Amino acid sequence: MSALAQAAHIREENSRPDAMREQLRQHFHSVRGFTEELCEPLEIEDFVVQSMPDVSPTKWHIAHTTWFFEAVVLARASLGHHPFDMQYAYLFNSYYVSLGERHCRPKRGLLSRPTVAEIYRYRSYVDDAMEQLLDVVNNDELMHLEPLIEIGLHHEQQHQELLLMDIKHVLAQNPLAPAYVEATKEWKAREETGLEWVDLAEGVQEIGHGGGGFAYDNEAPRHRVYLHPARLAGRPVTVKEYLAFMEDGGYDRAEFWLSAGWNWLNEEGIQAPLYWFRTNGEWRIFTLTGMRSLHPDEPVCHVSYYEADAYARWAGARLPTEAEWEVAASPLTIRGNFVEDGNYHPIAMPAAASDQPLQQMYGDVWEWTSSHYSPYPGFKPLPGPLGEYNGKFMANQFVLRGGSCATSISHIRTTYRNFFPADARWPFTGIRLAQDS
Amino acid sequence: MSALAQAAHIREENSRPDAMREQLRQHFHSVRGFTEELCEPLEIEDFVVQSMPDVSPTKWHIAHTTWFFEAVVLARASLGHHPFDMQYAYLFNSYYVSLGERHCRPKRGLLSRPTVAEIYRYRSYVDDAMEQLLDVVNNDELMHLEPLIEIGLHHEQQHQELLLMDIKHVLAQNPLAPAYVEATKEWKAREETGLEWVDLAEGVQEIGHGGGGFAYDNEAPRHRVYLHPARLAGRPVTVKEYLAFMEDGGYDRAEFWLSAGWNWLNEEGIQAPLYWFRTNGEWRIFTLTGMRSLHPDEPVCHVSYYEADAYARWAGARLPTEAEWEVAASPLTIRGNFVEDGNYHPIAMPAAASDQPLQQMYGDVWEWTSSHYSPYPGFKPLPGPLGEYNGKFMANQFVLRGGSCATSISHIRTTYRNFFPADARWPFTGIRLAQDS
Amino acid sequence: MSALAQAAHIREENSRPDAMREQLRQHFHSVRGFTEELCEPLEIEDFVVQSMPDVSPTKWHIAHTTWFFEAVVLARASLGHHPFDMQYAYLFNSYYVSLGERHCRPKRGLLSRPTVAEIYRYRSYVDDAMEQLLDVVNNDELMHLEPLIEIGLHHEQQHQELLLMDIKHVLAQNPLAPAYVEATKEWKAREETGLEWVDLAEGVQEIGHGGGGFAYDNEAPRHRVYLHPARLAGRPVTVKEYLAFMEDGGYDRAEFWLSAGWNWLNEEGIQAPLYWFRTNGEWRIFTLTGMRSLHPDEPVCHVSYYEADAYARWAGARLPTEAEWEVAASPLTIRGNFVEDGNYHPIAMPAAASDQPLQQMYGDVWEWTSSHYSPYPGFKPLPGPLGEYNGKFMANQFVLRGGSCATSISHIRTTYRNFFPADARWPFTGIRLAQDS
Amino acid sequence: MSALAQAAHIREENSRPDAMREQLRQHFHSVRGFTEELCEPLEIEDFVVQSMPDVSPTKWHIAHTTWFFEAVVLARASLGHHPFDMQYAYLFNSYYVSLGERHCRPKRGLLSRPTVAEIYRYRSYVDDAMEQLLDVVNNDELMHLEPLIEIGLHHEQQHQELLLMDIKHVLAQNPLAPAYVEATKEWKAREETGLEWVDLAEGVQEIGHGGGGFAYDNEAPRHRVYLHPARLAGRPVTVKEYLAFMEDGGYDRAEFWLSAGWNWLNEEGIQAPLYWFRTNGEWRIFTLTGMRSLHPDEPVCHVSYYEADAYARWAGARLPTEAEWEVAASPLTIRGNFVEDGNYHPIAMPAAASDQPLQQMYGDVWEWTSSHYSPYPGFKPLPGPLGEYNGKFMANQFVLRGGSCATSISHIRTTYRNFFPADARWPFTGIRLAQDS
């Protein structure tokens, strides 16, 4: 059973606590185990480095996700729990003001201790406590704890993606350009077909999460929106297309850029997507499988909102709104190039996607929408500390949709709202065009 | 005839060029003259200072608005025009990349020359050229130039408000706390009535500018939106109400704040609205008529989006969306406390507004909406340089509505979209609450 | 009688209070009047601008020097004094911590008020009070106040030079490149003679101020130093010589530079002395008489210590120590190109200086020495607030000697120790070479 | 044979190449081995972190010192040498511009690779190459290479001290306050005797290195200086004495501070020496053996020049010049608390030192002198890349003398000139007072 189906199944079984208990245990094992699997290729030294304030060291990620279960589940359970180390709440709380003082984010890379070995001991200790909890908790309390455990697992999946984003950023700073893993699949060029467009009808539509299965608070409530006639591109923008923009002076022509974007690119000296390096007149790209040539037909990746928006303007198009994206995506089956595929990079048009009119909507690259990240009408944050999970970031960020090659397939949903500031480039971000019609 | 009526009249007369020519001439005189009127209380030294990068020196404003007519109208007219000084395009272009290189914004306050006297000569020179143009241009070209002249006049009105915002900021840096003008009206306390709420119905509504009369490109096209059931507060938040928030620890409790807002207030050490100063345990306020005690019943002013949003959350409410604001405001007559009233500060509930269920929607304070500033569906920027006027700022800003005590009544419209970043406090910004219903 | 002779004369007359009183009055008038004379070419707007934190607005200088007499002389006199404005001590105290709180230095340019006219009223008020004091004070108190008045006048002369340095920096920021005054003298090229060297003997020598006439505390006590055999260049480095350094890649070759200097030039993008601008392949220079071509034979000016030191290393030489400079200068007559000459810029070898083996030691350019600014053995700062005048700056600065074209001839002394940080370029600084022999 | 005696012996044996060869080999082993000994207590994670730009990761130090032998010795030897990795010259060159491009200093902590294990392989590779070189090189070339090898070993000893300074800074950032090693000796309070003073006679003296044994270029040439009558304190300032300064408001009273120091302490919020932490009203100190109470009689450590200078002024004294220090120290035997003693912190008056009138001149703490770091008269930097070793730092630094508890006894000399900027506190710096007499 796939991880996605498994998660759905847990929900269906809501009224049958014994099955739920077992499935929760399996889900817990599989998600926690996957984090450790992702760390296997790393050297101890790799776990320590923080390459910019937005990046966290790997060992911080694996401790923080563990602390999350201590603080959100174990601390509330009737069973009682003795924390592994009283100072870890300070070191590994990320941004939950209501859960107490915490270590300064940009200084996470200054901590050589606890060691990686110690943090793995911490993980085992908490995993054991969770195991025990799932054994002994009664059904009533289990029903109460289940959503907290589930959010802890979705939280861990988000950090799995962050871990890959962050370790990529760390390795990319290194003049030795070390690979996270060796590429295992041979690259096959695919002839790109011309760009096709898919129409969206005008009128009142519904978007947002309406109950049934897990969702974050920011995806609710399901509500009506008015869509204007538009069309969406049948696939993401490719490297070859983006190179045409660059060769047409895209980065030197203010007319394509938002004012803030133009200032940003001039201050930062941006001339290409993140992780593109120009050597002897040739663009090369750093990926989690090392430095290599560009593959023209794969989706362009690691662009900021500003670049996505400028590209769209150059192309005589625009970015879709998040409502347009969701309405278009909702009939589609969720499949694509996700982290479980082990590519760790977007790939050229996969054969498996070819029977859907909109291709690669899920996986490969997070698609920038033109929608600022704002509350849905009637939005209510979760009560307590988890209310800080999403709502407090609703200013000056843009929504991205669909998941990426670094996302778990069991983590993504049609209604899933990811968000980043307009200048963020270290997520696996890409571009899908839209047009008024 | 009021300036507002006059502007409307010009439009009605569209098909009668002679009347239009005359009314355009009068409109030009009245707007250009008002800029100079606003400068009368100033000393020469006041024209020079730039107190932060967002602020421009007064003499820059009066030169820039003049250059705008040179660059946008005179340079395109068949009559021909010899610029007053070839270097002024460099010095007084604000942000129009397509109109050439320009002087660095944060360095505007480093220029002692041209002197104020020289800039007034520049104004006269351009006014004379405009005068001559209006005399000699034929009817066909006049029809073509009229929208450019009109945008030049609306542009100048925006700079009149900026001029007041900016000179207030300049004078407020001075330990001598000099007043722009002496207060001419005596302050009368008014008993605040309890806060009333006005309901908004659910359903598809239309907002945006649909033609007829002047509007900026960002107000169009008129389009449908889906509104959810809500209600709007009958008046803006008052100083007394805001003090209650402060006394309840508003600035010290993270739970009310957006994450970016919480970081901002801690980094900047914010403890009160801009221009509030605590002396011997008492809050005092700096206004354009000098330093004085707080007036509890007047609308709170000079708050950031972050403060407005935090206040609303504390009050168990939220900010309105711009669509909610516009739908609610559209039946109302535009009247209120505008710059022509000479108060230069929001005032307590004016009697004149009392027969409208929603009071002080226009004038007094710009009201923060919860809407990020984004393009309307089908938005098309103006062609040419004027396309840079609005569209390129559509990221990381919030929309404000309704005008302020520093806005001209003839400048505001129901569909008018002002916008500022979330941390801007030097505009005359205030708060109107909304709630889901 | 020259200003210099007049100052000396005052001292001689020490035992004759009536003559001293009269000469002090004349000295006061002449120095105070010269400040106002220097301001005559300025527009009101010029008085306001602060172009960098090190620069003060002209109106600040003319108020600060006035406050100095209020704080240091009038406040201590038995006559009593009612300050012109109680807030001026806050606004116009520079750095005297013991004289109370003061306005933040980098914000001096944010103050449009008090106006220039008001500050001139302040000057008159204090001048009148000083006048009255000199009329009525008895001889005993006069003997006590005389050194304070004298330090106030020397202080004012320092600010006259700062005023010229600062207004030059302000005008240079302006793309219009306005001149402070028009050049009145025609430039005459002079054939530069080859560089000659003057020997200095080894052994114990004395330097420092030993009493007799005014000096700052940092020039005392006179003390012994051990000099090693060396020689000094017969004149300052010229523009032509400095261009040869530039053309030889001087700014691109790390081997000539101190590490801190190399970092500085790379961070700041330095490629030439301050106020040199490259237009169409030609270097031009901004001076107080406007923008013009380089004059190859005049001393190079506005170089940092780093540039002076790098030039010297390129030339196979070094900078002199301050002891070497003073021992070499002490037999020379003080004459040269000073502010009273009205050139406001160093000039090519003046005929008048030609009978001295070391030319242009005084005037033209302040000469960087290799000596960090440190206390002389046995140094004692003045008691009270004036103890803050010099001693507290004795870290991370270098000593400069000899005065410049912006210094008053009556202000300079053989023992005079000027000091600036190694990256300062806005003083009129130049280079004299030395070598071990 | 002690390391110091061993080094001296090598020199004596200059004319006997075989003995020199053997002793050089032993010296090389002992210095290189000590670096690795210092690393033994560390976890792999500790090798990676850079806690501020001045700090380098431990693994950088152990690679850089190895590269030094490759670049300075092996690359010049006739034997030939194949570098371990061609990219290491880029990664591990510190500041030698003449040895090619290098990695940006503040980014050393971003490199997780090469791993610690790989760098140890690098060390072995280079050690083997050096071994082989010492085996096969002929006597003539050996005479030529010997000074280069010796400078490489002194360089490595400097980095041993830096390694301890840096790892202390890294561990101190960690809220867990991990110790580098456990304290092995019990602390014994010693009754501090009153401060005694030792007189220095006036007159011409000689300082500097005159040949015989190893010295850096900045210590030469030996030359004459003129000393004025003075006296030196018999021991460094203690923690108890420094606390009295703090309790007397030392950090709040501007009158004791250099202007730059006063700005520094206010900007940085400095209230105590580095590594002092106030918890529950008690000062505690972080040392390489962990967090503990203050020991009142041990020398105060980790103070900046500004603090040393302010303390001296408060105490009615001053800091010694470097000439005073050297003349006073030259008759003394070099002994004291050095890194070989394994205290890793200054200790209270050691009994062993009690028969010298000036105690603790060597070891314990580097003593700030009032002398800016400047070239001695006749200074000539070494030819080639090693000319960058010292001379290019001669601006805006102060000289420190005598070595510390983190210095090797075989590394220090009477003429040794250490230097740091005035705000540096992470070296083991302390205070010895002087006075005019």
Tab-separated table of C-alpha atoms in Angstrom, chain A residues 23-209:
chain	number	residue	atom	x	y	z
A	23	GLN	CA	-1.798	1.952	11.112
A	24	LEU	CA	-0.630	4.964	13.048
A	25	ARG	CA	2.256	2.881	14.346
A	26	GLN	CA	3.154	1.855	10.821
A	27	HIS	CA	2.821	5.379	9.510
A	28	PHE	CA	5.033	6.636	12.332
A	29	HIS	CA	7.699	4.069	11.538
A	30	SER	CA	7.659	4.708	7.852
A	31	VAL	CA	7.884	8.511	8.072
A	32	ARG	CA	10.475	8.564	10.853
A	33	GLY	CA	12.491	5.921	9.102
A	34	PHE	CA	12.481	7.840	5.838
A	35	THR	CA	14.134	10.835	7.543
A	36	GLU	CA	16.988	8.626	8.609
A	37	GLU	CA	17.177	7.059	5.178
A	38	LEU	CA	17.627	10.522	3.672
A	39	CYS	CA	20.567	11.114	6.045
A	40	GLU	CA	22.428	7.958	5.118
A	41	PRO	CA	24.547	9.443	2.329
A	42	LEU	CA	25.861	12.212	4.600
A	43	GLU	CA	29.171	12.531	6.429
A	44	ILE	CA	29.030	13.671	10.054
A	45	GLU	CA	30.486	17.038	9.037
A	46	ASP	CA	27.559	17.600	6.642
A	47	PHE	CA	25.082	17.561	9.528
A	48	VAL	CA	26.602	20.651	11.144
A	49	VAL	CA	26.709	23.445	8.569
A	50	GLN	CA	24.190	26.286	8.170
A	51	SER	CA	24.892	28.056	4.902
A	52	MET	CA	22.433	30.939	5.329
A	53	PRO	CA	19.848	31.935	7.971
A	54	ASP	CA	17.039	30.196	6.055
A	55	VAL	CA	18.970	26.935	6.035
A	56	SER	CA	19.145	24.690	9.088
A	57	PRO	CA	21.850	22.113	9.749
A	58	THR	CA	20.735	18.549	9.095
A	59	LYS	CA	21.214	17.620	12.719
A	60	TRP	CA	18.901	20.431	13.713
A	61	HIS	CA	16.178	19.063	11.410
A	62	ILE	CA	16.413	15.569	12.835
A	63	ALA	CA	16.361	16.884	16.403
A	64	HIS	CA	13.607	19.427	15.794
A	65	THR	CA	11.192	16.917	14.285
A	66	THR	CA	11.837	14.740	17.314
A	67	TRP	CA	11.252	17.588	19.749
A	68	PHE	CA	7.967	18.249	17.943
A	69	PHE	CA	6.635	14.881	19.122
A	70	GLU	CA	7.873	15.563	22.640
A	71	ALA	CA	6.285	19.001	22.792
A	72	VAL	CA	3.075	18.391	20.874
A	73	VAL	CA	2.220	14.776	21.667
A	74	LEU	CA	4.157	13.342	24.598
A	75	ALA	CA	3.882	16.437	26.778
A	76	ARG	CA	0.085	16.307	26.462
A	77	ALA	CA	-0.413	12.596	26.932
A	78	SER	CA	-1.692	11.262	30.234
A	79	LEU	CA	1.113	8.722	30.272
A	80	GLY	CA	3.682	11.274	31.330
A	81	HIS	CA	7.069	11.839	29.706
A	82	HIS	CA	10.476	12.747	31.030
A	83	PRO	CA	12.235	14.837	28.381
A	84	PHE	CA	15.514	13.484	27.090
A	85	ASP	CA	17.270	16.754	27.904
A	86	MET	CA	15.625	19.808	29.429
A	87	GLN	CA	17.694	22.165	27.253
A	88	TYR	CA	16.562	20.625	23.980
A	89	ALA	CA	13.288	22.549	24.037
A	90	TYR	CA	15.399	25.697	23.893
A	91	LEU	CA	17.729	24.384	21.189
A	92	PHE	CA	15.178	22.722	18.932
A	93	ASN	CA	12.026	24.810	19.132
A	94	SER	CA	11.811	26.550	15.772
A	95	TYR	CA	9.343	29.415	16.041
A	96	TYR	CA	6.632	28.472	18.534
A	97	VAL	CA	6.577	31.500	20.807
A	98	SER	CA	3.902	29.885	22.930
A	99	LEU	CA	6.213	26.923	23.612
A	100	GLY	CA	8.879	29.072	25.241
A	101	GLU	CA	12.190	30.781	24.535
A	102	ARG	CA	14.280	29.385	21.731
A	103	HIS	CA	17.729	29.552	20.208
A	104	CYS	CA	18.331	32.210	17.565
A	105	ARG	CA	17.678	30.793	14.120
A	106	PRO	CA	20.718	32.237	12.272
A	107	LYS	CA	22.989	30.695	14.938
A	108	ARG	CA	21.939	27.080	14.495
A	109	GLY	CA	25.164	26.425	12.617
A	110	LEU	CA	27.291	27.529	15.577
A	111	LEU	CA	26.407	24.470	17.650
A	112	SER	CA	28.786	21.544	17.343
A	113	ARG	CA	27.012	19.822	20.239
A	114	PRO	CA	24.904	17.806	20.784
A	115	THR	CA	26.732	15.538	18.381
A	116	VAL	CA	24.988	13.641	15.631
A	117	ALA	CA	25.320	10.440	17.644
A	118	GLU	CA	23.676	12.095	20.621
A	119	ILE	CA	20.817	13.335	18.469
A	120	TYR	CA	20.258	9.850	17.106
A	121	ARG	CA	20.047	8.657	20.711
A	122	TYR	CA	17.460	11.382	21.239
A	123	ARG	CA	15.474	10.110	18.268
A	124	SER	CA	15.501	6.552	19.615
A	125	TYR	CA	14.453	7.712	23.032
A	126	VAL	CA	11.467	9.602	21.664
A	127	ASP	CA	10.573	6.871	19.198
A	128	ASP	CA	10.511	4.421	22.095
A	129	ALA	CA	8.304	6.748	24.105
A	130	MET	CA	5.912	7.093	21.167
A	131	GLU	CA	5.873	3.349	20.698
A	132	GLN	CA	5.010	2.886	24.348
A	133	LEU	CA	2.343	5.557	24.136
A	134	LEU	CA	0.711	3.845	21.177
A	135	ASP	CA	0.756	0.596	23.150
A	136	VAL	CA	-0.821	1.771	26.348
A	137	VAL	CA	-3.022	4.775	25.578
A	138	ASN	CA	-6.740	4.054	25.789
A	139	ASN	CA	-9.027	4.461	22.828
A	140	ASP	CA	-10.520	7.752	23.904
A	141	GLU	CA	-7.186	9.418	24.345
A	142	LEU	CA	-5.941	7.831	21.154
A	143	MET	CA	-8.760	9.519	19.232
A	144	HIS	CA	-7.644	12.772	20.779
A	145	LEU	CA	-3.932	12.274	20.105
A	146	GLU	CA	-4.261	10.917	16.594
A	147	PRO	CA	-4.554	14.334	14.860
A	148	LEU	CA	-1.524	15.572	16.807
A	149	ILE	CA	0.546	12.556	15.803
A	150	GLU	CA	-0.604	12.975	12.254
A	151	ILE	CA	0.383	16.639	12.150
A	152	GLY	CA	3.749	15.603	13.624
A	153	LEU	CA	4.256	13.209	10.727
A	154	HIS	CA	3.237	15.737	8.096
A	155	HIS	CA	5.532	18.204	9.834
A	156	GLU	CA	8.356	15.682	9.583
A	157	GLN	CA	7.683	15.223	5.886
A	158	GLN	CA	7.986	18.977	5.386
A	159	HIS	CA	11.334	18.839	7.136
A	160	GLN	CA	12.422	15.970	4.912
A	161	GLU	CA	12.008	18.301	1.970
A	162	LEU	CA	13.701	21.145	3.853
A	163	LEU	CA	16.555	18.800	4.723
A	164	LEU	CA	17.157	18.124	1.035
A	165	MET	CA	16.800	21.797	0.103
A	166	ASP	CA	19.184	22.753	2.873
A	167	ILE	CA	21.852	20.126	2.316
A	168	LYS	CA	21.814	21.030	-1.373
A	169	HIS	CA	22.457	24.649	-0.450
A	170	VAL	CA	25.254	23.625	1.914
A	171	LEU	CA	26.997	21.407	-0.617
A	172	ALA	CA	26.638	24.056	-3.311
A	173	GLN	CA	28.725	26.537	-1.272
A	174	ASN	CA	31.663	24.187	-1.448
A	175	PRO	CA	34.177	24.747	-4.248
A	176	LEU	CA	34.610	20.959	-4.299
A	177	ALA	CA	30.928	20.635	-5.328
A	178	PRO	CA	30.354	17.330	-3.538
A	179	ALA	CA	27.313	15.298	-4.595
A	180	TYR	CA	24.685	14.211	-2.065
A	181	VAL	CA	24.336	10.920	-3.953
A	182	GLU	CA	25.647	9.618	-7.237
A	183	ALA	CA	23.162	9.704	-10.082
A	184	THR	CA	21.798	6.218	-10.562
A	185	LYS	CA	19.696	6.738	-13.670
A	186	GLU	CA	20.983	7.634	-17.043
A	187	TRP	CA	19.711	10.865	-18.455
A	188	LYS	CA	17.583	10.473	-21.562
A	189	ALA	CA	16.807	13.485	-23.696
A	190	ARG	CA	13.142	13.700	-24.663
A	191	GLU	CA	11.952	15.744	-27.559
A	192	GLU	CA	9.897	18.500	-26.103
A	193	THR	CA	6.527	18.867	-27.735
A	194	GLY	CA	5.127	22.346	-28.363
A	195	LEU	CA	3.419	24.061	-25.475
A	196	GLU	CA	-0.332	23.298	-25.295
A	197	TRP	CA	-2.889	25.231	-23.307
A	198	VAL	CA	-5.852	23.992	-21.319
A	199	ASP	CA	-8.915	26.208	-20.875
A	200	LEU	CA	-10.560	27.116	-17.588
A	201	ALA	CA	-14.190	28.179	-17.592
A	202	GLU	CA	-15.497	31.387	-16.033
A	203	GLY	CA	-17.755	31.375	-13.009
A	204	VAL	CA	-18.146	30.543	-9.357
A	205	GLN	CA	-16.015	27.610	-8.231
A	206	GLU	CA	-15.093	26.048	-4.939
A	207	ILE	CA	-11.579	25.635	-3.579
A	208	GLY	CA	-10.066	24.698	-0.252
A	209	HIS	CA	-10.207	21.663	1.956
